[in-house]
């Protein structure tokens, strides 16, 4: 069975589509991890600032 030009072109296009899909999935996973790290850092920063403000208020006389 001999492949026609249209079939070869379609196969190459499908291969490129699969590669792009895998790249997009990798980018999605990496960006989700960075987003989670950023949210964790922001949460830690807010928590530490709140803890610092509470500690200062305890030290002041009423």
CSV table of C-alpha atoms in Angstrom, one decimal:
chain,number,residue,atom,x,y,z
A,1,UNK,CA,0.0,0.0,0.0
A,2,UNK,CA,1.5,3.3,-1.0
A,3,UNK,CA,0.9,6.4,1.0
A,4,UNK,CA,-0.4,9.5,-0.8
A,5,UNK,CA,0.9,13.0,-0.1
A,6,UNK,CA,-2.3,14.0,1.7
A,7,UNK,CA,-1.9,11.1,4.1
A,8,UNK,CA,1.7,11.9,4.8
A,9,UNK,CA,0.9,15.5,5.4
A,10,UNK,CA,-2.0,14.6,7.7
A,11,UNK,CA,0.3,12.2,9.7
A,12,UNK,CA,2.9,15.0,10.1
A,13,UNK,CA,0.3,17.5,11.2
A,14,UNK,CA,-1.0,15.0,13.7
A,15,UNK,CA,2.5,14.4,15.1
A,16,UNK,CA,3.0,18.1,15.4
A,17,UNK,CA,-0.3,18.5,17.2
A,18,UNK,CA,0.6,15.7,19.6
A,19,UNK,CA,3.9,17.4,20.4
A,20,UNK,CA,2.3,20.7,20.9
A,21,UNK,CA,-0.3,19.1,23.2
A,22,UNK,CA,2.4,17.5,25.3
A,23,UNK,CA,4.3,20.8,25.5
A,24,UNK,CA,1.2,22.7,26.5
A,25,UNK,CA,0.5,20.1,29.2
A,26,UNK,CA,4.0,20.5,30.5
A,27,UNK,CA,3.7,24.3,30.6
A,28,UNK,CA,0.4,24.0,32.4
A,29,UNK,CA,1.9,21.7,35.0
A,30,UNK,CA,4.9,24.0,35.5
A,31,UNK,CA,2.9,27.2,35.7
A,32,UNK,CA,0.5,25.5,38.2
A,33,UNK,CA,3.5,24.6,40.4
A,34,UNK,CA,4.8,28.1,40.2
A,35,UNK,CA,1.4,29.5,41.0
A,36,UNK,CA,1.2,27.3,44.1
A,37,UNK,CA,4.6,28.3,45.2
A,38,UNK,CA,3.6,32.0,44.8
A,39,UNK,CA,0.4,31.5,46.8
A,40,UNK,CA,2.3,29.7,49.5
A,41,UNK,CA,4.9,32.5,49.7
A,42,UNK,CA,2.2,35.1,49.8
A,43,UNK,CA,0.3,33.2,52.5
A,44,UNK,CA,3.5,32.8,54.6
A,45,UNK,CA,4.3,36.5,54.2
A,46,UNK,CA,0.8,37.5,55.3
A,47,UNK,CA,0.9,35.1,58.3
A,48,UNK,CA,4.3,36.3,59.5
A,49,UNK,CA,3.2,40.0,59.2
A,50,UNK,CA,0.0,39.3,61.2
A,51,UNK,CA,2.0,37.5,63.8
A,52,UNK,CA,4.5,40.3,64.0
A,53,UNK,CA,1.7,42.9,64.5
A,54,UNK,CA,0.1,40.9,67.2
A,55,UNK,CA,3.4,40.5,69.0
A,56,UNK,CA,4.0,44.3,68.9
A,57,UNK,CA,0.5,44.9,70.4
A,58,UNK,CA,1.1,42.6,73.3
A,59,UNK,CA,4.3,44.4,74.2
A,60,UNK,CA,2.7,47.8,74.5
A,61,UNK,CA,1.1,48.9,77.8
A,62,UNK,CA,-2.6,49.7,77.6
